[in-house]
PDB file with SEQRES, HELIX, SHEET and CRYST1 records, atoms N, CA, C and O in Angstrom:
SEQRES   1 A   87  UNK UNK UNK UNK UNK UNK UNK UNK UNK UNK UNK UNK UNK          
SEQRES   2 A   87  UNK UNK UNK UNK UNK UNK UNK UNK UNK UNK UNK UNK UNK          
SEQRES   3 A   87  UNK UNK UNK UNK UNK UNK UNK UNK UNK UNK UNK UNK UNK          
SEQRES   4 A   87  UNK UNK UNK UNK UNK UNK UNK UNK UNK UNK UNK UNK UNK          
SEQRES   5 A   87  UNK UNK UNK UNK UNK UNK UNK UNK UNK UNK UNK UNK UNK          
SEQRES   6 A   87  UNK UNK UNK UNK UNK UNK UNK UNK UNK UNK UNK UNK UNK          
SEQRES   7 A   87  UNK UNK UNK UNK UNK UNK UNK UNK UNK                          
HELIX    1 AA1 UNK A    3  UNK A   37  1                                  35    
HELIX    2 AA2 UNK A   42  UNK A   49  1                                   8    
HELIX    3 AA3 UNK A   53  UNK A   62  1                                  10    
CRYST1    1.000    1.000    1.000  90.00  90.00  90.00 P 1           1          
ATOM      1  N   UNK A   1     163.140  34.693  25.891  1.00  0.00           N  
ATOM      2  CA  UNK A   1     164.526  34.402  26.240  1.00  0.00           C  
ATOM      3  C   UNK A   1     165.192  35.720  26.645  1.00  0.00           C  
ATOM      4  O   UNK A   1     165.062  36.740  25.969  1.00  0.00           O  
ATOM      5  N   UNK A   2     165.894  35.663  27.751  1.00  0.00           N  
ATOM      6  CA  UNK A   2     166.558  36.877  28.233  1.00  0.00           C  
ATOM      7  C   UNK A   2     167.828  37.121  27.431  1.00  0.00           C  
ATOM      8  O   UNK A   2     168.297  36.254  26.693  1.00  0.00           O  
ATOM      9  N   UNK A   3     168.370  38.315  27.592  1.00  0.00           N  
ATOM     10  CA  UNK A   3     169.612  38.657  26.895  1.00  0.00           C  
ATOM     11  C   UNK A   3     170.747  37.727  27.342  1.00  0.00           C  
ATOM     12  O   UNK A   3     171.550  37.280  26.523  1.00  0.00           O  
ATOM     13  N   UNK A   4     170.803  37.445  28.631  1.00  0.00           N  
ATOM     14  CA  UNK A   4     171.849  36.569  29.165  1.00  0.00           C  
ATOM     15  C   UNK A   4     171.735  35.153  28.570  1.00  0.00           C  
ATOM     16  O   UNK A   4     172.743  34.534  28.231  1.00  0.00           O  
ATOM     17  N   UNK A   5     170.526  34.665  28.453  1.00  0.00           N  
ATOM     18  CA  UNK A   5     170.305  33.336  27.858  1.00  0.00           C  
ATOM     19  C   UNK A   5     170.716  33.328  26.383  1.00  0.00           C  
ATOM     20  O   UNK A   5     171.288  32.356  25.889  1.00  0.00           O  
ATOM     21  N   UNK A   6     170.417  34.412  25.705  1.00  0.00           N  
ATOM     22  CA  UNK A   6     170.781  34.522  24.294  1.00  0.00           C  
ATOM     23  C   UNK A   6     172.294  34.530  24.130  1.00  0.00           C  
ATOM     24  O   UNK A   6     172.829  33.845  23.258  1.00  0.00           O  
ATOM     25  N   UNK A   7     172.985  35.301  24.962  1.00  0.00           N  
ATOM     26  CA  UNK A   7     174.447  35.364  24.906  1.00  0.00           C  
ATOM     27  C   UNK A   7     175.045  33.993  25.223  1.00  0.00           C  
ATOM     28  O   UNK A   7     175.976  33.554  24.548  1.00  0.00           O  
ATOM     29  N   UNK A   8     174.522  33.325  26.232  1.00  0.00           N  
ATOM     30  CA  UNK A   8     175.003  31.980  26.585  1.00  0.00           C  
ATOM     31  C   UNK A   8     174.799  31.024  25.413  1.00  0.00           C  
ATOM     32  O   UNK A   8     175.679  30.225  25.092  1.00  0.00           O  
ATOM     33  N   UNK A   9     173.650  31.113  24.786  1.00  0.00           N  
ATOM     34  CA  UNK A   9     173.359  30.252  23.623  1.00  0.00           C  
ATOM     35  C   UNK A   9     174.351  30.527  22.484  1.00  0.00           C  
ATOM     36  O   UNK A   9     174.836  29.597  21.840  1.00  0.00           O  
ATOM     37  N   UNK A  10     174.646  31.797  22.244  1.00  0.00           N  
ATOM     38  CA  UNK A  10     175.614  32.153  21.203  1.00  0.00           C  
ATOM     39  C   UNK A  10     177.006  31.615  21.533  1.00  0.00           C  
ATOM     40  O   UNK A  10     177.696  31.091  20.659  1.00  0.00           O  
ATOM     41  N   UNK A  11     177.413  31.745  22.790  1.00  0.00           N  
ATOM     42  CA  UNK A  11     178.726  31.248  23.205  1.00  0.00           C  
ATOM     43  C   UNK A  11     178.810  29.734  23.045  1.00  0.00           C  
ATOM     44  O   UNK A  11     179.826  29.218  22.580  1.00  0.00           O  
ATOM     45  N   UNK A  12     177.773  29.030  23.416  1.00  0.00           N  
ATOM     46  CA  UNK A  12     177.751  27.576  23.264  1.00  0.00           C  
ATOM     47  C   UNK A  12     177.811  27.172  21.795  1.00  0.00           C  
ATOM     48  O   UNK A  12     178.495  26.216  21.432  1.00  0.00           O  
ATOM     49  N   UNK A  13     177.095  27.903  20.965  1.00  0.00           N  
ATOM     50  CA  UNK A  13     177.094  27.603  19.532  1.00  0.00           C  
ATOM     51  C   UNK A  13     178.470  27.861  18.919  1.00  0.00           C  
ATOM     52  O   UNK A  13     178.932  27.092  18.076  1.00  0.00           O  
ATOM     53  N   UNK A  14     179.119  28.938  19.343  1.00  0.00           N  
ATOM     54  CA  UNK A  14     180.452  29.258  18.830  1.00  0.00           C  
ATOM     55  C   UNK A  14     181.450  28.187  19.248  1.00  0.00           C  
ATOM     56  O   UNK A  14     182.288  27.781  18.443  1.00  0.00           O  
ATOM     57  N   UNK A  15     181.377  27.726  20.484  1.00  0.00           N  
ATOM     58  CA  UNK A  15     182.274  26.668  20.959  1.00  0.00           C  
ATOM     59  C   UNK A  15     182.023  25.361  20.211  1.00  0.00           C  
ATOM     60  O   UNK A  15     182.967  24.658  19.853  1.00  0.00           O  
ATOM     61  N   UNK A  16     180.770  25.038  19.979  1.00  0.00           N  
ATOM     62  CA  UNK A  16     180.439  23.821  19.230  1.00  0.00           C  
ATOM     63  C   UNK A  16     180.978  23.901  17.807  1.00  0.00           C  
ATOM     64  O   UNK A  16     181.457  22.906  17.264  1.00  0.00           O  
ATOM     65  N   UNK A  17     180.901  25.081  17.204  1.00  0.00           N  
ATOM     66  CA  UNK A  17     181.428  25.271  15.848  1.00  0.00           C  
ATOM     67  C   UNK A  17     182.937  25.091  15.830  1.00  0.00           C  
ATOM     68  O   UNK A  17     183.466  24.427  14.938  1.00  0.00           O  
ATOM     69  N   UNK A  18     183.642  25.671  16.798  1.00  0.00           N  
ATOM     70  CA  UNK A  18     185.105  25.512  16.876  1.00  0.00           C  
ATOM     71  C   UNK A  18     185.484  24.041  17.039  1.00  0.00           C  
ATOM     72  O   UNK A  18     186.409  23.556  16.388  1.00  0.00           O  
ATOM     73  N   UNK A  19     184.769  23.341  17.907  1.00  0.00           N  
ATOM     74  CA  UNK A  19     185.064  21.925  18.146  1.00  0.00           C  
ATOM     75  C   UNK A  19     184.812  21.102  16.886  1.00  0.00           C  
ATOM     76  O   UNK A  19     185.591  20.202  16.571  1.00  0.00           O  
ATOM     77  N   UNK A  20     183.747  21.396  16.170  1.00  0.00           N  
ATOM     78  CA  UNK A  20     183.435  20.666  14.939  1.00  0.00           C  
ATOM     79  C   UNK A  20     184.485  20.931  13.864  1.00  0.00           C  
ATOM     80  O   UNK A  20     184.887  20.016  13.145  1.00  0.00           O  
ATOM     81  N   UNK A  21     184.926  22.179  13.757  1.00  0.00           N  
ATOM     82  CA  UNK A  21     185.960  22.515  12.772  1.00  0.00           C  
ATOM     83  C   UNK A  21     187.273  21.809  13.096  1.00  0.00           C  
ATOM     84  O   UNK A  21     187.967  21.339  12.194  1.00  0.00           O  
ATOM     85  N   UNK A  22     187.615  21.736  14.382  1.00  0.00           N  
ATOM     86  CA  UNK A  22     188.843  21.062  14.784  1.00  0.00           C  
ATOM     87  C   UNK A  22     188.766  19.566  14.487  1.00  0.00           C  
ATOM     88  O   UNK A  22     189.731  18.970  14.010  1.00  0.00           O  
ATOM     89  N   UNK A  23     187.619  18.970  14.771  1.00  0.00           N  
ATOM     90  CA  UNK A  23     187.428  17.543  14.497  1.00  0.00           C  
ATOM     91  C   UNK A  23     187.497  17.276  12.993  1.00  0.00           C  
ATOM     92  O   UNK A  23     188.093  16.289  12.562  1.00  0.00           O  
ATOM     93  N   UNK A  24     186.891  18.148  12.205  1.00  0.00           N  
ATOM     94  CA  UNK A  24     186.916  17.984  10.749  1.00  0.00           C  
ATOM     95  C   UNK A  24     188.333  18.124  10.215  1.00  0.00           C  
ATOM     96  O   UNK A  24     188.725  17.393   9.306  1.00  0.00           O  
ATOM     97  N   UNK A  25     189.110  19.059  10.770  1.00  0.00           N  
ATOM     98  CA  UNK A  25     190.495  19.251  10.329  1.00  0.00           C  
ATOM     99  C   UNK A  25     191.327  18.009  10.636  1.00  0.00           C  
ATOM    100  O   UNK A  25     192.137  17.586   9.811  1.00  0.00           O  
ATOM    101  N   UNK A  26     191.131  17.426  11.817  1.00  0.00           N  
ATOM    102  CA  UNK A  26     191.870  16.205  12.170  1.00  0.00           C  
ATOM    103  C   UNK A  26     191.474  15.050  11.266  1.00  0.00           C  
ATOM    104  O   UNK A  26     192.327  14.267  10.849  1.00  0.00           O  
ATOM    105  N   UNK A  27     190.197  14.940  10.962  1.00  0.00           N  
ATOM    106  CA  UNK A  27     189.713  13.889  10.059  1.00  0.00           C  
ATOM    107  C   UNK A  27     190.309  14.067   8.659  1.00  0.00           C  
ATOM    108  O   UNK A  27     190.737  13.098   8.031  1.00  0.00           O  
ATOM    109  N   UNK A  28     190.331  15.306   8.181  1.00  0.00           N  
ATOM    110  CA  UNK A  28     190.907  15.601   6.866  1.00  0.00           C  
ATOM    111  C   UNK A  28     192.387  15.259   6.837  1.00  0.00           C  
ATOM    112  O   UNK A  28     192.866  14.632   5.892  1.00  0.00           O  
ATOM    113  N   UNK A  29     193.112  15.669   7.872  1.00  0.00           N  
ATOM    114  CA  UNK A  29     194.546  15.394   7.933  1.00  0.00           C  
ATOM    115  C   UNK A  29     194.810  13.892   7.936  1.00  0.00           C  
ATOM    116  O   UNK A  29     195.726  13.424   7.260  1.00  0.00           O  
ATOM    117  N   UNK A  30     194.023  13.138   8.682  1.00  0.00           N  
ATOM    118  CA  UNK A  30     194.194  11.684   8.727  1.00  0.00           C  
ATOM    119  C   UNK A  30     193.944  11.063   7.359  1.00  0.00           C  
ATOM    120  O   UNK A  30     194.661  10.146   6.958  1.00  0.00           O  
ATOM    121  N   UNK A  31     192.940  11.547   6.641  1.00  0.00           N  
ATOM    122  CA  UNK A  31     192.645  11.024   5.308  1.00  0.00           C  
ATOM    123  C   UNK A  31     193.770  11.348   4.333  1.00  0.00           C  
ATOM    124  O   UNK A  31     194.128  10.514   3.501  1.00  0.00           O  
ATOM    125  N   UNK A  32     194.328  12.550   4.427  1.00  0.00           N  
ATOM    126  CA  UNK A  32     195.443  12.943   3.559  1.00  0.00           C  
ATOM    127  C   UNK A  32     196.661  12.069   3.846  1.00  0.00           C  
ATOM    128  O   UNK A  32     197.310  11.582   2.921  1.00  0.00           O  
ATOM    129  N   UNK A  33     196.968  11.872   5.119  1.00  0.00           N  
ATOM    130  CA  UNK A  33     198.116  11.047   5.504  1.00  0.00           C  
ATOM    131  C   UNK A  33     197.933   9.617   4.992  1.00  0.00           C  
ATOM    132  O   UNK A  33     198.868   9.024   4.452  1.00  0.00           O  
ATOM    133  N   UNK A  34     196.741   9.069   5.160  1.00  0.00           N  
ATOM    134  CA  UNK A  34     196.469   7.709   4.662  1.00  0.00           C  
ATOM    135  C   UNK A  34     196.677   7.626   3.153  1.00  0.00           C  
ATOM    136  O   UNK A  34     197.265   6.668   2.651  1.00  0.00           O  
ATOM    137  N   UNK A  35     196.192   8.633   2.440  1.00  0.00           N  
ATOM    138  CA  UNK A  35     196.328   8.634   0.974  1.00  0.00           C  
ATOM    139  C   UNK A  35     197.795   8.700   0.566  1.00  0.00           C  
ATOM    140  O   UNK A  35     198.226   7.972  -0.327  1.00  0.00           O  
ATOM    141  N   UNK A  36     198.560   9.569   1.217  1.00  0.00           N  
ATOM    142  CA  UNK A  36     199.976   9.700   0.876  1.00  0.00           C  
ATOM    143  C   UNK A  36     200.750   8.428   1.218  1.00  0.00           C  
ATOM    144  O   UNK A  36     201.607   7.995   0.448  1.00  0.00           O  
ATOM    145  N   UNK A  37     200.452   7.838   2.360  1.00  0.00           N  
ATOM    146  CA  UNK A  37     201.153   6.612   2.759  1.00  0.00           C  
ATOM    147  C   UNK A  37     200.778   5.431   1.883  1.00  0.00           C  
ATOM    148  O   UNK A  37     201.545   4.474   1.777  1.00  0.00           O  
ATOM    149  N   UNK A  38     199.613   5.483   1.253  1.00  0.00           N  
ATOM    150  CA  UNK A  38     199.218   4.400   0.358  1.00  0.00           C  
ATOM    151  C   UNK A  38     199.813   4.572  -1.037  1.00  0.00           C  
ATOM    152  O   UNK A  38     199.628   3.721  -1.907  1.00  0.00           O  
ATOM    153  N   UNK A  39     200.531   5.683  -1.244  1.00  0.00           N  
ATOM    154  CA  UNK A  39     201.238   5.874  -2.497  1.00  0.00           C  
ATOM    155  C   UNK A  39     200.702   6.955  -3.413  1.00  0.00           C  
ATOM    156  O   UNK A  39     201.294   7.216  -4.460  1.00  0.00           O  
ATOM    157  N   UNK A  40     199.601   7.592  -3.050  1.00  0.00           N  
ATOM    158  CA  UNK A  40     199.081   8.682  -3.874  1.00  0.00           C  
ATOM    159  C   UNK A  40     200.053   9.851  -3.820  1.00  0.00           C  
ATOM    160  O   UNK A  40     200.587  10.172  -2.758  1.00  0.00           O  
ATOM    161  N   UNK A  41     200.277  10.470  -4.935  1.00  0.00           N  
ATOM    162  CA  UNK A  41     201.197  11.609  -4.992  1.00  0.00           C  
ATOM    163  C   UNK A  41     200.498  12.865  -4.462  1.00  0.00           C  
ATOM    164  O   UNK A  41     199.283  13.017  -4.590  1.00  0.00           O  
ATOM    165  N   UNK A  42     201.294  13.765  -3.862  1.00  0.00           N  
ATOM    166  CA  UNK A  42     200.705  14.989  -3.303  1.00  0.00           C  
ATOM    167  C   UNK A  42     199.885  15.799  -4.321  1.00  0.00           C  
ATOM    168  O   UNK A  42     198.850  16.364  -3.969  1.00  0.00           O  
ATOM    169  N   UNK A  43     200.330  15.854  -5.545  1.00  0.00           N  
ATOM    170  CA  UNK A  43     199.583  16.611  -6.564  1.00  0.00           C  
ATOM    171  C   UNK A  43     198.209  15.996  -6.799  1.00  0.00           C  
ATOM    172  O   UNK A  43     197.227  16.715  -6.985  1.00  0.00           O  
ATOM    173  N   UNK A  44     198.139  14.679  -6.791  1.00  0.00           N  
ATOM    174  CA  UNK A  44     196.863  13.982  -6.985  1.00  0.00           C  
ATOM    175  C   UNK A  44     195.940  14.225  -5.783  1.00  0.00           C  
ATOM    176  O   UNK A  44     194.738  14.434  -5.948  1.00  0.00           O  
ATOM    177  N   UNK A  45     196.517  14.195  -4.571  1.00  0.00           N  
ATOM    178  CA  UNK A  45     195.728  14.471  -3.363  1.00  0.00           C  
ATOM    179  C   UNK A  45     195.206  15.905  -3.398  1.00  0.00           C  
ATOM    180  O   UNK A  45     194.054  16.164  -3.053  1.00  0.00           O  
ATOM    181  N   UNK A  46     196.065  16.831  -3.817  1.00  0.00           N  
ATOM    182  CA  UNK A  46     195.652  18.239  -3.913  1.00  0.00           C  
ATOM    183  C   UNK A  46     194.508  18.396  -4.902  1.00  0.00           C  
ATOM    184  O   UNK A  46     193.531  19.092  -4.624  1.00  0.00           O  
ATOM    185  N   UNK A  47     194.627  17.751  -6.053  1.00  0.00           N  
ATOM    186  CA  UNK A  47     193.576  17.849  -7.069  1.00  0.00           C  
ATOM    187  C   UNK A  47     192.258  17.236  -6.568  1.00  0.00           C  
ATOM    188  O   UNK A  47     191.178  17.766  -6.828  1.00  0.00           O  
ATOM    189  N   UNK A  48     192.365  16.129  -5.857  1.00  0.00           N  
ATOM    190  CA  UNK A  48     191.167  15.446  -5.378  1.00  0.00           C  
ATOM    191  C   UNK A  48     190.460  16.210  -4.259  1.00  0.00           C  
ATOM    192  O   UNK A  48     189.239  16.130  -4.123  1.00  0.00           O  
ATOM    193  N   UNK A  49     191.229  16.949  -3.461  1.00  0.00           N  
ATOM    194  CA  UNK A  49     190.650  17.641  -2.306  1.00  0.00           C  
ATOM    195  C   UNK A  49     190.307  19.099  -2.566  1.00  0.00           C  
ATOM    196  O   UNK A  49     189.481  19.686  -1.866  1.00  0.00           O  
ATOM    197  N   UNK A  50     190.944  19.681  -3.575  1.00  0.00           N  
ATOM    198  CA  UNK A  50     190.733  21.106  -3.815  1.00  0.00           C  
ATOM    199  C   UNK A  50     191.633  21.981  -2.961  1.00  0.00           C  
ATOM    200  O   UNK A  50     191.548  23.207  -3.027  1.00  0.00           O  
ATOM    201  N   UNK A  51     192.499  21.365  -2.157  1.00  0.00           N  
ATOM    202  CA  UNK A  51     193.471  22.122  -1.365  1.00  0.00           C  
ATOM    203  C   UNK A  51     194.756  22.262  -2.160  1.00  0.00           C  
ATOM    204  O   UNK A  51     195.011  21.481  -3.077  1.00  0.00           O  
ATOM    205  N   UNK A  52     195.563  23.248  -1.815  1.00  0.00           N  
ATOM    206  CA  UNK A  52     196.784  23.496  -2.562  1.00  0.00           C  
ATOM    207  C   UNK A  52     197.819  22.409  -2.298  1.00  0.00           C  
ATOM    208  O   UNK A  52     197.796  21.736  -1.267  1.00  0.00           O  
ATOM    209  N   UNK A  53     198.717  22.260  -3.249  1.00  0.00           N  
ATOM    210  CA  UNK A  53     199.832  21.326  -3.102  1.00  0.00           C  
ATOM    211  C   UNK A  53     200.621  21.655  -1.846  1.00  0.00           C  
ATOM    212  O   UNK A  53     201.067  20.752  -1.137  1.00  0.00           O  
ATOM    213  N   UNK A  54     200.798  22.939  -1.566  1.00  0.00           N  
ATOM    214  CA  UNK A  54     201.556  23.373  -0.399  1.00  0.00           C  
ATOM    215  C   UNK A  54     200.885  22.915   0.900  1.00  0.00           C  
ATOM    216  O   UNK A  54     201.571  22.498   1.833  1.00  0.00           O  
ATOM    217  N   UNK A  55     199.562  22.988   0.966  1.00  0.00           N  
ATOM    218  CA  UNK A  55     198.844  22.517   2.149  1.00  0.00           C  
ATOM    219  C   UNK A  55     199.073  21.022   2.352  1.00  0.00           C  
ATOM    220  O   UNK A  55     199.309  20.569   3.471  1.00  0.00           O  
ATOM    221  N   UNK A  56     199.000  20.264   1.265  1.00  0.00           N  
ATOM    222  CA  UNK A  56     199.213  18.817   1.336  1.00  0.00           C  
ATOM    223  C   UNK A  56     200.656  18.530   1.739  1.00  0.00           C  
ATOM    224  O   UNK A  56     200.904  17.625   2.536  1.00  0.00           O  
ATOM    225  N   UNK A  57     201.597  19.277   1.208  1.00  0.00           N  
ATOM    226  CA  UNK A  57     203.008  19.089   1.551  1.00  0.00           C  
ATOM    227  C   UNK A  57     203.243  19.359   3.035  1.00  0.00           C  
ATOM    228  O   UNK A  57     203.979  18.625   3.694  1.00  0.00           O  
ATOM    229  N   UNK A  58     202.624  20.401   3.553  1.00  0.00           N  
ATOM    230  CA  UNK A  58     202.792  20.734   4.975  1.00  0.00           C  
ATOM    231  C   UNK A  58     202.213  19.639   5.872  1.00  0.00           C  
ATOM    232  O   UNK A  58     202.803  19.295   6.896  1.00  0.00           O  
ATOM    233  N   UNK A  59     201.075  19.102   5.491  1.00  0.00           N  
ATOM    234  CA  UNK A  59     200.488  17.995   6.251  1.00  0.00           C  
ATOM    235  C   UNK A  59     201.432  16.796   6.217  1.00  0.00           C  
ATOM    236  O   UNK A  59     201.637  16.133   7.233  1.00  0.00           O  
ATOM    237  N   UNK A  60     202.003  16.522   5.047  1.00  0.00           N  
ATOM    238  CA  UNK A  60     202.934  15.400   4.924  1.00  0.00           C  
ATOM    239  C   UNK A  60     204.138  15.594   5.833  1.00  0.00           C  
ATOM    240  O   UNK A  60     204.512  14.675   6.562  1.00  0.00           O  
ATOM    241  N   UNK A  61     204.747  16.765   5.803  1.00  0.00           N  
ATOM    242  CA  UNK A  61     205.936  17.025   6.623  1.00  0.00           C  
ATOM    243  C   UNK A  61     205.597  16.954   8.113  1.00  0.00           C  
ATOM    244  O   UNK A  61     206.398  16.448   8.899  1.00  0.00           O  
ATOM    245  N   UNK A  62     204.441  17.445   8.506  1.00  0.00           N  
ATOM    246  CA  UNK A  62     204.034  17.415   9.910  1.00  0.00           C  
ATOM    247  C   UNK A  62     203.825  15.992  10.410  1.00  0.00           C  
ATOM    248  O   UNK A  62     203.852  15.738  11.614  1.00  0.00           O  
ATOM    249  N   UNK A  63     203.616  15.065   9.479  1.00  0.00           N  
ATOM    250  CA  UNK A  63     203.389  13.670   9.842  1.00  0.00           C  
ATOM    251  C   UNK A  63     204.553  12.773   9.432  1.00  0.00           C  
ATOM    252  O   UNK A  63     204.387  11.565   9.257  1.00  0.00           O  
ATOM    253  N   UNK A  64     205.731  13.374   9.280  1.00  0.00           N  
ATOM    254  CA  UNK A  64     206.967  12.639   8.980  1.00  0.00           C  
ATOM    255  C   UNK A  64     206.883  11.770   7.733  1.00  0.00           C  
ATOM    256  O   UNK A  64     207.419  10.662   7.705  1.00  0.00           O  
ATOM    257  N   UNK A  65     206.219  12.267   6.713  1.00  0.00           N  
ATOM    258  CA  UNK A  65     206.181  11.560   5.437  1.00  0.00           C  
ATOM    259  C   UNK A  65     207.304  12.135   4.585  1.00  0.00           C  
ATOM    260  O   UNK A  65     207.318  13.328   4.281  1.00  0.00           O  
ATOM    261  N   UNK A  66     208.242  11.279   4.204  1.00  0.00           N  
ATOM    262  CA  UNK A  66     209.408  11.722   3.451  1.00  0.00           C  
ATOM    263  C   UNK A  66     209.029  12.149   2.040  1.00  0.00           C  
ATOM    264  O   UNK A  66     207.941  11.853   1.545  1.00  0.00           O  
ATOM    265  N   UNK A  67     209.949  12.843   1.421  1.00  0.00           N  
ATOM    266  CA  UNK A  67     209.771  13.253   0.024  1.00  0.00           C  
ATOM    267  C   UNK A  67     209.638  12.014  -0.852  1.00  0.00           C  
ATOM    268  O   UNK A  67     210.250  10.979  -0.589  1.00  0.00           O  
ATOM    269  N   UNK A  68     208.834  12.140  -1.890  1.00  0.00           N  
ATOM    270  CA  UNK A  68     208.712  11.036  -2.832  1.00  0.00           C  
ATOM    271  C   UNK A  68     209.862  11.037  -3.823  1.00  0.00           C  
ATOM    272  O   UNK A  68     210.159  10.019  -4.449  1.00  0.00           O  
ATOM    273  N   UNK A  69     210.501  12.177  -3.960  1.00  0.00           N  
ATOM    274  CA  UNK A  69     211.663  12.273  -4.847  1.00  0.00           C  
ATOM    275  C   UNK A  69     212.602  13.312  -4.265  1.00  0.00           C  
ATOM    276  O   UNK A  69     212.208  14.154  -3.458  1.00  0.00           O  
ATOM    277  N   UNK A  70     213.839  13.235  -4.690  1.00  0.00           N  
ATOM    278  CA  UNK A  70     214.824  14.215  -4.252  1.00  0.00           C  
ATOM    279  C   UNK A  70     214.571  15.544  -4.953  1.00  0.00           C  
ATOM    280  O   UNK A  70     214.023  15.560  -6.055  1.00  0.00           O  
ATOM    281  N   UNK A  71     214.958  16.655  -4.340  1.00  0.00           N  
ATOM    282  CA  UNK A  71     214.790  17.955  -4.995  1.00  0.00           C  
ATOM    283  C   UNK A  71     215.558  17.991  -6.318  1.00  0.00           C  
ATOM    284  O   UNK A  71     216.651  17.434  -6.425  1.00  0.00           O  
ATOM    285  N   UNK A  72     214.986  18.641  -7.308  1.00  0.00           N  
ATOM    286  CA  UNK A  72     215.638  18.717  -8.614  1.00  0.00           C  
ATOM    287  C   UNK A  72     216.577  19.905  -8.723  1.00  0.00           C  
ATOM    288  O   UNK A  72     217.380  19.979  -9.652  1.00  0.00           O  
ATOM    289  N   UNK A  73     216.484  20.818  -7.798  1.00  0.00           N  
ATOM    290  CA  UNK A  73     217.325  22.011  -7.826  1.00  0.00           C  
ATOM    291  C   UNK A  73     218.058  22.100  -6.489  1.00  0.00           C  
ATOM    292  O   UNK A  73     217.457  21.962  -5.424  1.00  0.00           O  
ATOM    293  N   UNK A  74     219.337  22.328  -6.566  1.00  0.00           N  
ATOM    294  CA  UNK A  74     220.094  22.547  -5.341  1.00  0.00           C  
ATOM    295  C   UNK A  74     220.524  24.004  -5.311  1.00  0.00           C  
ATOM    296  O   UNK A  74     220.837  24.598  -6.342  1.00  0.00           O  
ATOM    297  N   UNK A  75     220.535  24.557  -4.130  1.00  0.00           N  
ATOM    298  CA  UNK A  75     220.922  25.966  -4.037  1.00  0.00           C  
ATOM    299  C   UNK A  75     222.428  26.063  -3.844  1.00  0.00           C  
ATOM    300  O   UNK A  75     223.046  25.258  -3.147  1.00  0.00           O  
ATOM    301  N   UNK A  76     222.975  27.043  -4.463  1.00  0.00           N  
ATOM    302  CA  UNK A  76     224.401  27.336  -4.301  1.00  0.00           C  
ATOM    303  C   UNK A  76     224.514  28.794  -3.906  1.00  0.00           C  
ATOM    304  O   UNK A  76     223.732  29.637  -4.344  1.00  0.00           O  
ATOM    305  N   UNK A  77     225.482  29.070  -3.086  1.00  0.00           N  
ATOM    306  CA  UNK A  77     225.661  30.460  -2.705  1.00  0.00           C  
ATOM    307  C   UNK A  77     226.319  31.202  -3.854  1.00  0.00           C  
ATOM    308  O   UNK A  77     227.208  30.685  -4.530  1.00  0.00           O  
ATOM    309  N   UNK A  78     225.868  32.403  -4.051  1.00  0.00           N  
ATOM    310  CA  UNK A  78     226.445  33.228  -5.107  1.00  0.00           C  
ATOM    311  C   UNK A  78     227.785  33.765  -4.635  1.00  0.00           C  
ATOM    312  O   UNK A  78     227.934  34.127  -3.468  1.00  0.00           O  
ATOM    313  N   UNK A  79     228.766  33.818  -5.536  1.00  0.00           N  
ATOM    314  CA  UNK A  79     230.069  34.364  -5.136  1.00  0.00           C  
ATOM    315  C   UNK A  79     229.931  35.842  -4.768  1.00  0.00           C  
ATOM    316  O   UNK A  79     229.220  36.597  -5.431  1.00  0.00           O  
ATOM    317  N   UNK A  80     230.609  36.228  -3.724  1.00  0.00           N  
ATOM    318  CA  UNK A  80     230.612  37.610  -3.285  1.00  0.00           C  
ATOM    319  C   UNK A  80     231.768  38.340  -3.948  1.00  0.00           C  
ATOM    320  O   UNK A  80     232.775  37.719  -4.290  1.00  0.00           O  
ATOM    321  N   UNK A  81     231.641  39.641  -4.134  1.00  0.00           N  
ATOM    322  CA  UNK A  81     232.757  40.396  -4.726  1.00  0.00           C  
ATOM    323  C   UNK A  81     234.023  40.194  -3.896  1.00  0.00           C  
ATOM    324  O   UNK A  81     234.003  40.327  -2.672  1.00  0.00           O  
ATOM    325  N   UNK A  82     235.094  39.878  -4.560  1.00  0.00           N  
ATOM    326  CA  UNK A  82     236.378  39.662  -3.902  1.00  0.00           C  
ATOM    327  C   UNK A  82     236.561  38.235  -3.432  1.00  0.00           C  
ATOM    328  O   UNK A  82     237.603  37.899  -2.869  1.00  0.00           O  
ATOM    329  N   UNK A  83     235.560  37.382  -3.654  1.00  0.00           N  
ATOM    330  CA  UNK A  83     235.647  35.978  -3.247  1.00  0.00           C  
ATOM    331  C   UNK A  83     236.271  35.204  -4.406  1.00  0.00           C  
ATOM    332  O   UNK A  83     235.701  35.151  -5.496  1.00  0.00           O  
ATOM    333  N   UNK A  84     237.424  34.612  -4.177  1.00  0.00           N  
ATOM    334  CA  UNK A  84     238.129  33.896  -5.245  1.00  0.00           C  
ATOM    335  C   UNK A  84     237.843  32.395  -5.216  1.00  0.00           C  
ATOM    336  O   UNK A  84     238.317  31.664  -6.086  1.00  0.00           O  
ATOM    337  N   UNK A  85     237.075  31.925  -4.229  1.00  0.00           N  
ATOM    338  CA  UNK A  85     236.803  30.489  -4.155  1.00  0.00           C  
ATOM    339  C   UNK A  85     235.778  30.098  -5.210  1.00  0.00           C  
ATOM    340  O   UNK A  85     234.892  30.894  -5.523  1.00  0.00           O  
ATOM    341  N   UNK A  86     235.872  28.883  -5.771  1.00  0.00           N  
ATOM    342  CA  UNK A  86     234.907  28.452  -6.790  1.00  0.00           C  
ATOM    343  C   UNK A  86     233.545  28.225  -6.164  1.00  0.00           C  
ATOM    344  O   UNK A  86     233.443  27.830  -5.003  1.00  0.00           O  
ATOM    345  N   UNK A  87     232.514  28.473  -6.929  1.00  0.00           N  
ATOM    346  CA  UNK A  87     231.141  28.324  -6.427  1.00  0.00           C  
ATOM    347  C   UNK A  87     230.686  26.896  -6.481  1.00  0.00           C  
ATOM    348  O   UNK A  87     229.556  26.593  -6.097  1.00  0.00           O  
TER     349      UNK A  87                                                      
END                                                                             
């Protein structure tokens, strides 16, 4: 095999690997979305997949899956020096 043939083979293999990884990522995302829409909680999906809760949350948000509960903490702005308005 010539050097050019070897390089071409490597390039083809790298492209095939990228395509397979992309297909696997789409398959994983679809499975996560299905699980969340069927009622599984993000923490349970994270535990079952080994991915972080944050990864599962990002997939949910990217697929327009609403929060399962309202946030428990609301942010308030801290009063600035000289600010007499109530916080």
